[in-house]
Coordinates of C-alpha atoms and ligand atoms in Angstrom, one line a residue:
X1 CA 63.7 -86.3 116.8
X2 CA 63.0 -85.9 120.2
X3 CA 65.3 -82.6 120.8
X4 CA 63.0 -80.1 118.9
X5 CA 60.3 -79.3 121.0
X6 CA 63.1 -78.3 123.7
X7 CA 65.0 -76.6 120.7
X8 CA 62.2 -74.5 120.5
X9 CA 62.6 -71.5 122.8
X10 CA 63.2 -68.9 120.9
X11 CA 66.4 -66.9 121.2
X12 CA 66.2 -64.2 123.6
X13 CA 68.1 -61.9 121.2
X14 CA 65.5 -62.8 118.2
X15 CA 62.7 -61.8 119.9
X16 CA 63.8 -58.3 121.9
X17 CA 66.1 -57.0 118.9
X18 CA 65.2 -53.7 117.3
X19 CA 63.4 -55.8 114.4
X20 CA 59.7 -54.6 113.5
X21 CA 56.7 -57.1 114.2
X22 CA 55.2 -57.7 110.9
X23 CA 56.0 -61.2 111.7
X24 CA 55.1 -62.9 114.9
X25 CA 58.2 -63.5 117.1
X26 CA 60.1 -67.0 115.5
X27 CA 60.2 -70.2 117.0
X28 CA 63.2 -71.4 115.7
X29 CA 66.7 -70.4 114.1
X30 CA 68.1 -72.3 111.3
X31 CA 71.7 -71.7 111.0
X32 CA 72.3 -74.4 108.2
X33 CA 70.5 -76.0 105.4
X34 CA 71.9 -79.0 102.8
X35 CA 69.2 -80.3 100.1
X36 CA 66.1 -80.7 101.7
X37 CA 67.2 -80.4 105.2
X38 CA 67.9 -77.6 107.9
X39 CA 69.9 -77.6 111.4
X40 CA 69.0 -75.1 114.1
X41 CA 70.5 -73.2 116.5
X42 CA 70.9 -76.5 118.7
X43 CA 72.1 -78.8 116.2
X44 CA 68.4 -80.3 115.9
X45 CA 67.7 -81.4 112.2
X46 CA 64.6 -80.6 110.5
X47 CA 63.0 -82.2 106.9
X48 CA 62.1 -78.7 105.0
X49 CA 58.7 -79.2 103.1
X50 CA 58.1 -75.6 102.1
X51 CA 61.4 -74.1 101.1
X52 CA 61.6 -70.8 102.2
X53 CA 57.9 -70.5 100.9
X54 CA 58.6 -72.2 97.6
X55 CA 62.1 -70.0 96.9
X56 CA 65.2 -72.9 98.0
X57 CA 63.5 -75.5 94.4
X58 CA 66.5 -77.1 94.2
X59 CA 67.1 -77.1 98.0
X60 CA 69.8 -75.5 100.8
X61 CA 73.6 -74.8 99.7
X62 CA 72.8 -76.2 96.1
X63 CA 76.7 -76.8 95.2
X64 CA 76.2 -75.0 91.6
X65 CA 74.5 -72.3 92.8
X66 CA 76.5 -71.6 95.9
X67 CA 80.2 -72.1 93.6
X68 CA 78.6 -69.5 91.2
X69 CA 77.2 -66.8 93.6
X70 CA 80.7 -67.4 95.3
X71 CA 82.5 -67.1 92.2
X72 CA 80.8 -64.3 91.3
X73 CA 80.9 -62.1 94.6
X74 CA 84.8 -62.3 94.2
X75 CA 84.7 -61.1 90.7
X76 CA 82.4 -58.2 90.4
X77 CA 78.9 -57.4 92.2
X78 CA 77.2 -54.4 91.1
X79 CA 77.9 -51.7 88.0
X80 CA 74.3 -50.5 87.7
X81 CA 72.2 -51.4 84.2
X82 CA 73.9 -48.5 82.3
X83 CA 76.4 -51.1 81.1
X84 CA 76.4 -54.5 79.9
X85 CA 76.9 -57.7 82.6
X86 CA 77.7 -61.1 81.9
X87 CA 74.5 -63.0 83.2
X88 CA 71.5 -61.3 81.7
X89 CA 71.1 -62.2 78.3
X90 CA 71.7 -66.1 78.9
X91 CA 69.1 -65.6 81.6
X92 CA 66.5 -63.6 80.0
X93 CA 66.9 -66.2 76.9
X94 CA 66.6 -68.9 79.0
X95 CA 63.3 -67.8 80.4
X96 CA 62.1 -66.7 77.2
X97 CA 62.6 -70.2 75.1
X98 CA 61.4 -71.8 78.4
X99 CA 58.3 -69.7 78.0
X100 CA 57.9 -70.3 74.3
X101 CA 60.0 -67.6 72.6
X102 CA 59.2 -64.3 71.7
X103 CA 59.0 -62.6 74.4
X104 CA 61.1 -60.3 76.5
X105 CA 62.2 -60.0 80.3
X106 CA 62.3 -56.9 82.7
X107 CA 64.9 -58.2 85.5
X108 CA 63.6 -57.1 89.1
X109 CA 63.8 -58.2 92.8
X110 CA 60.8 -59.6 94.0
X111 CA 57.9 -61.1 93.0
X112 CA 55.9 -58.1 94.1
X113 CA 58.2 -56.0 92.2
X114 CA 57.6 -58.3 88.6
X115 CA 53.8 -57.3 89.3
X116 CA 54.5 -53.4 89.4
X117 CA 56.9 -54.2 86.2
X118 CA 53.5 -55.7 85.0
X119 CA 51.1 -53.1 85.9
X120 CA 53.0 -50.7 84.7
X121 CA 53.6 -52.0 81.2
X122 CA 49.7 -52.7 80.8
X123 CA 49.0 -49.1 81.5
X124 CA 51.8 -48.2 79.8
X125 CA 50.9 -50.5 76.7
X126 CA 47.1 -49.4 77.1
X127 CA 47.6 -46.1 76.5
X128 CA 48.4 -43.9 79.9
X129 CA 46.1 -42.3 81.9
X130 CA 43.1 -41.5 79.1
X131 CA 43.2 -45.3 78.1
X132 CA 42.2 -48.1 79.8
X133 CA 44.0 -49.2 82.6
X134 CA 42.3 -51.5 85.1
X135 CA 43.5 -54.3 86.1
X136 CA 40.9 -57.4 87.4
X137 CA 42.3 -59.5 89.0
X138 CA 40.5 -62.3 91.4
X139 CA 39.6 -63.0 94.8
X140 CA 41.4 -64.8 97.3
X141 CA 44.5 -63.8 95.1
X142 CA 47.9 -62.6 96.8
X143 CA 50.4 -60.5 94.1
X144 CA 52.1 -58.9 97.3
X145 CA 52.7 -56.2 99.4
X146 CA 53.3 -52.9 97.9
X147 CA 51.3 -50.5 97.8
X148 CA 49.7 -51.5 94.1
X149 CA 50.1 -55.1 94.1
X150 CA 47.8 -54.9 97.4
X151 CA 45.1 -53.6 95.8
X152 CA 45.3 -56.2 93.5
X153 CA 45.4 -58.7 96.3
X154 CA 42.0 -59.8 96.1
X155 CA 41.7 -60.0 100.1
X156 CA 39.6 -56.7 101.0
X157 CA 40.9 -57.3 104.7
X158 CA 44.1 -56.7 104.3
X159 CA 43.4 -53.8 102.2
X160 CA 41.9 -51.3 105.2
X161 CA 44.6 -49.9 107.3
X162 CA 46.8 -48.7 104.5
X163 CA 43.7 -47.1 102.6
X164 CA 43.8 -44.9 100.2
X165 CA 45.5 -47.7 98.1
X166 CA 46.8 -46.6 94.3
X167 CA 43.1 -46.7 92.3
X168 CA 42.9 -49.1 88.7
X169 CA 42.3 -52.4 90.4
X170 CA 39.1 -54.7 90.4
X171 CA 38.3 -58.2 92.0
X172 CA 35.9 -60.8 90.7
X173 CA 35.1 -64.5 92.0
X174 CA 37.9 -67.0 91.1
X175 CA 37.7 -69.6 88.5
X176 CA 34.6 -68.1 87.2
X177 CA 34.0 -67.3 83.5
X178 CA 30.6 -64.9 83.5
X179 CA 32.4 -63.1 86.6
X180 CA 34.8 -62.2 84.8
X181 CA 33.5 -61.1 81.4
X182 CA 31.1 -59.0 83.0
X183 CA 34.2 -57.1 84.8
X184 CA 36.0 -56.7 81.1
X185 CA 34.2 -53.1 80.1
X186 CA 35.8 -50.4 78.6
X187 CA 38.3 -49.8 81.2
X188 CA 40.4 -52.8 81.6
X189 CA 44.2 -53.4 80.9
X190 CA 44.7 -56.4 82.0
X191 CA 43.6 -59.3 83.6
X192 CA 46.1 -60.7 86.4
X193 CA 45.7 -64.3 87.5
X194 CA 47.7 -66.7 89.5
X195 CA 47.3 -70.5 87.6
X196 CA 47.4 -71.8 91.3
X197 CA 46.5 -69.4 94.2
X198 CA 49.3 -70.1 96.4
X199 CA 48.8 -68.2 99.7
X200 CA 45.4 -67.8 99.5
X201 CA 45.1 -72.2 100.2
X202 CA 46.2 -73.8 97.1
X203 CA 43.7 -73.1 94.5
X204 CA 44.5 -74.2 91.2
X205 CA 42.5 -72.5 88.6
X206 CA 41.1 -75.2 85.8
X207 CA 42.3 -75.6 82.6
X208 CA 38.8 -74.2 81.1
X209 CA 38.5 -71.1 83.0
X210 CA 42.0 -70.1 81.7
X211 CA 41.4 -71.1 78.2
X212 CA 38.6 -68.9 78.4
X213 CA 40.0 -66.1 80.1
X214 CA 42.5 -66.1 77.5
X215 CA 39.5 -65.7 74.9
X216 CA 38.2 -62.6 76.3
X217 CA 41.5 -61.1 76.9
X218 CA 41.8 -61.6 73.2
X219 CA 38.2 -60.6 72.1
X220 CA 38.3 -57.3 74.4
X221 CA 41.8 -56.6 73.6
X222 CA 42.6 -57.0 77.0
X223 CA 46.5 -58.3 78.5
X224 CA 46.3 -61.9 80.1
X225 CA 49.0 -61.8 82.8
X226 CA 50.0 -64.5 85.0
X227 CA 51.8 -64.9 88.3
X228 CA 53.8 -67.4 88.3
X229 CA 56.2 -65.8 91.4
X230 CA 55.5 -69.1 93.5
X231 CA 53.8 -72.0 90.5
X232 CA 57.1 -71.1 88.1
X233 CA 60.4 -73.2 87.1
X234 CA 59.2 -76.4 87.9
X235 CA 57.0 -76.2 91.0
X236 CA 54.0 -77.5 89.5
X237 CA 55.5 -80.1 87.3
X238 CA 56.0 -78.1 84.1
X239 CA 58.0 -75.3 83.4
X240 CA 55.5 -72.6 84.3
X241 CA 51.8 -74.2 85.5
X242 CA 49.8 -72.0 82.9
X243 CA 51.4 -74.3 80.2
X244 CA 49.3 -77.2 81.7
X245 CA 46.3 -75.4 81.1
X246 CA 46.2 -74.3 77.2
X247 CA 46.9 -71.1 77.2
X248 CA 49.8 -68.6 76.2
X249 CA 49.9 -65.5 78.6
X250 CA 50.9 -62.0 77.1
X251 CA 53.2 -61.4 80.4
X252 CA 54.5 -63.9 82.6
X253 CA 55.9 -63.0 86.5
X254 CA 58.3 -65.2 88.5
X255 CA 60.7 -64.5 91.1
X256 CA 61.0 -66.8 94.3
X257 CA 62.6 -70.3 92.7
X258 CA 64.6 -68.0 90.4
X259 CA 67.5 -67.5 92.3
X260 CA 67.1 -70.5 94.9
X261 CA 67.4 -67.7 97.4
X262 CA 69.0 -64.8 96.0
X263 CA 66.7 -61.8 95.9
X264 CA 65.3 -62.0 92.0
X265 CA 62.5 -61.5 90.1
X266 CA 61.7 -61.2 86.4
X267 CA 58.6 -59.8 84.1
X268 CA 58.6 -61.5 80.5
X269 CA 55.9 -60.0 78.3
X270 CA 55.6 -60.9 74.8
X271 CA 57.3 -58.8 72.1
X272 CA 54.3 -56.6 70.9
X273 CA 53.9 -55.7 74.6
X274 CA 57.3 -55.0 76.1
X275 CA 57.5 -52.9 73.2
X276 CA 55.2 -50.2 74.8
X277 CA 58.3 -49.9 77.6
X278 CA 60.8 -46.7 76.1
X279 CA 64.3 -46.4 78.2
X280 CA 63.3 -44.3 81.2
X281 CA 59.4 -45.6 81.8
X282 CA 60.8 -48.1 84.0
X283 CA 63.9 -49.0 85.9
X284 CA 65.5 -50.3 89.5
X285 CA 69.1 -50.3 90.9
X286 CA 69.6 -53.6 91.9
X287 CA 67.5 -55.5 88.4
X288 CA 69.4 -57.7 86.8
X289 CA 72.5 -57.4 89.0
X290 CA 75.4 -59.6 88.7
X291 CA 75.2 -61.4 91.8
X292 CA 71.4 -61.8 91.2
X293 CA 71.4 -63.1 87.6
X294 CA 74.6 -65.4 88.2
X295 CA 72.4 -67.2 90.9
X296 CA 69.4 -67.3 88.3
X297 CA 71.9 -69.2 85.4
X298 CA 73.1 -71.5 87.6
X299 CA 69.4 -72.2 89.1
X300 CA 68.5 -72.9 85.5
X301 CA 71.2 -74.8 84.6
X302 CA 70.6 -77.3 86.8
X303 CA 66.8 -77.3 86.6
X304 CA 66.6 -77.7 83.1
X305 CA 69.9 -80.7 83.8
X306 CA 67.8 -82.3 86.4
X307 CA 64.2 -81.7 84.6
X308 CA 62.6 -80.4 87.5
X309 CA 59.1 -80.5 86.0
X310 CA 59.2 -84.3 85.7
X311 CA 60.8 -84.8 88.8
X312 CA 58.2 -82.4 90.8
X313 CA 55.3 -84.2 88.7
X314 CA 56.6 -87.5 89.9
X315 CA 57.3 -86.7 93.3
X316 CA 54.1 -84.9 93.6
X317 CA 52.6 -87.9 92.5
X318 CA 54.3 -90.0 94.9
X319 CA 53.0 -87.1 97.9
X320 CA 49.3 -87.4 97.3
X321 CA 49.3 -91.4 97.0
X322 CA 51.1 -91.3 100.7
X323 CA 49.1 -88.6 102.4
X324 CA 45.8 -88.8 101.0
X325 CA 44.9 -92.1 102.9
X326 CA 45.9 -91.4 106.1
X327 CA 43.5 -90.8 109.0
X328 CA 43.3 -86.8 109.4
X329 CA 43.4 -86.0 105.9
X330 CA 40.4 -85.1 104.1
X331 CA 42.0 -84.5 100.7
X332 CA 45.2 -83.4 99.1
X333 CA 45.2 -80.7 96.0
X334 CA 47.6 -78.9 94.1
X335 CA 49.7 -78.9 91.2
X336 CA 53.2 -81.0 91.3
X337 CA 54.8 -80.6 94.2
X338 CA 52.7 -76.9 95.2
X339 CA 50.4 -79.0 97.6
X340 CA 48.0 -78.6 100.5
X341 CA 46.6 -81.1 103.2
X342 CA 42.8 -80.5 103.5
X343 CA 42.8 -81.8 107.2
X344 CA 39.4 -83.7 108.6
X345 CA 36.4 -81.7 109.7
X346 CA 35.6 -83.8 112.8
X347 CA 39.7 -82.6 114.2
X348 CA 39.4 -79.2 113.2
X349 CA 37.3 -78.2 116.1
X350 CA 40.3 -79.6 118.3
X351 CA 43.3 -79.4 116.0
X352 CA 43.4 -76.2 113.9
X353 CA 45.8 -76.6 111.0
X354 CA 48.5 -74.0 112.7
X355 CA 48.9 -76.4 115.6
X356 CA 49.3 -79.6 113.2
X357 CA 52.0 -77.5 111.9
X358 CA 53.4 -76.2 115.5
X359 CA 53.3 -80.2 116.2
X360 CA 54.8 -81.1 112.9
X361 CA 57.4 -78.5 113.5
X362 CA 58.3 -80.0 117.3
X363 CA 58.7 -83.3 115.1
X364 CA 61.4 -82.1 112.5
X365 CA 59.1 -81.2 109.6
X366 CA 58.9 -77.7 108.4
X367 CA 55.3 -76.9 106.7
X368 CA 53.1 -74.3 107.2
X369 CA 49.2 -73.7 107.7
X370 CA 47.8 -71.8 104.5
X371 CA 44.6 -71.8 105.9
X372 CA 43.1 -72.7 109.2
X373 CA 42.1 -76.0 107.8
X374 CA 44.8 -76.9 105.6
X375 CA 48.8 -77.7 105.6
X376 CA 51.4 -76.3 102.4
X377 CA 53.7 -78.3 100.9
X378 CA 56.3 -76.5 98.6
X379 CA 59.2 -79.0 99.0
X380 CA 62.8 -79.3 97.2
X381 CA 61.7 -80.2 94.2
X382 CA 65.2 -82.1 94.0
X383 CA 63.5 -84.1 97.4
X384 CA 64.6 -88.3 96.9
X385 CA 62.1 -90.7 97.1
X386 CA 63.0 -91.8 100.4
X387 CA 62.7 -88.2 101.7
X388 CA 59.1 -88.4 100.6
X389 CA 58.3 -91.6 102.4
X390 CA 60.4 -90.4 105.4
X391 CA 58.3 -87.0 105.1
X392 CA 54.8 -89.1 104.7
X393 CA 55.8 -91.2 108.0
X394 CA 56.5 -88.4 110.0
X395 CA 53.4 -86.8 109.2
X396 CA 51.4 -89.9 109.8
X397 CA 53.1 -90.1 113.2
X398 CA 52.4 -86.5 114.1
X399 CA 48.8 -86.8 112.9
X400 CA 48.5 -90.3 115.2
X401 CA 49.7 -88.4 117.8
X402 CA 47.4 -84.9 117.4
X403 CA 44.5 -87.6 117.0
X404 CA 41.5 -86.6 118.4
X405 CA 40.6 -88.7 121.5
X406 CA 37.1 -91.0 121.3
X407 CA 33.8 -88.9 122.4
X408 CA 34.3 -89.3 126.6
X409 CA 37.8 -89.4 126.6
X410 CA 40.5 -86.5 127.4
X411 CA 41.8 -84.6 124.3
X412 CA 45.3 -85.8 123.9
X413 CA 47.6 -82.7 125.9
Ligands
PLP501 C1 55.3 -64.6 97.3 C2 54.1 -63.9 96.3 C3 54.1 -62.6 95.7 C4 55.2 -61.7 96.3 O1 56.4 -62.4 96.1 P1 58.2 -61.0 96.9 O2 58.6 -61.3 96.3 O3 57.4 -61.3 98.5 O4 57.5 -59.6 96.7 C5 53.6 -62.6 94.6 N1 52.4 -63.2 93.7 C6 52.7 -64.3 94.4 C7 51.7 -65.4 93.6 C8 53.7 -64.9 95.1 O5 52.9 -66.5 96.0

């Protein structure tokens, strides 16, 4: 553990290489992973509690996923969607079953693309430009970085540099039924919400809110679309987080965990809505291609066999029990294994969450500061009890090491 701090110097070639600075310079270069663990260039080992932002839900280098990807790579990588390929139907059938049946799937390559597909589907379903077309989403939401999904993202500061954004998006306060009620006029085609706002700070929707949204959407003939790109596929303790909130959406989008690191996304819609898409309406070259769907098929097989929703619920409860009483922790929120650790106010003046996250990285624990006051945990859904306990112990040690000094003392360096 002592080697992490010196290992954190970013490799020179990563700092100077010709990559656009859309992320800050990396502090660590990872070269290998296995289960919940990562190794950097210098051989230092890290406990990964972030999973590439909720992507590697089965842990790193899962043997069955790796074998499926390797076998597919040496069998058939691509032929285009003009032709059939082996894994699309089984993956779509499994996803539809996990979502309660009666729907159809469009395959794409990312979360933003899944939401783009949902927005286009809603507009086509609602009758095109002459009909209703607005999509209502929530303040604090995150739906992607393409121009349309950026506008759906309810964070106005992120919009400003990129105006004008595509028309047809409006935002309402989160978890506020009255605000949504007022926004649903005759121009609205769809409501797009996360079940737990992930990037916005791990803020769960209440069941009352989701059920009221469902009722309003049905009453006004508006689609209820749930963005499960981060929350879906077992992460929150059910196959999809909305299933714990007691609703059936019309459209569900997913991506992150579906390929365990191989880029693949999907937009599922109830068959009555999906029927709005006709041949030629929407497409993407790579969507559902053999490598991506081979990975997704293996991921879903392992997820069902291991019952990852139950594991996420149990490990999430173990994390909460371990973290909640720690000095420096004001509270733990979230669902299943999508958690935010809110730091105690007396800490934050001296130690914003980013400083704590950096301190954890230096001690071999990967998390991120999801807000200036909270750390996000999204570990592998297959994390063991011993690994949860190790994670809690390391977090406790770093919080202890960084604890603000008593009044009159020098703050720790
Ligand atoms: C990550 C995320 C997206 C965007 O997914 P990309 O694959 O980065 O395009 C969209 N919605 C939610 C809720 C996300 O967490």
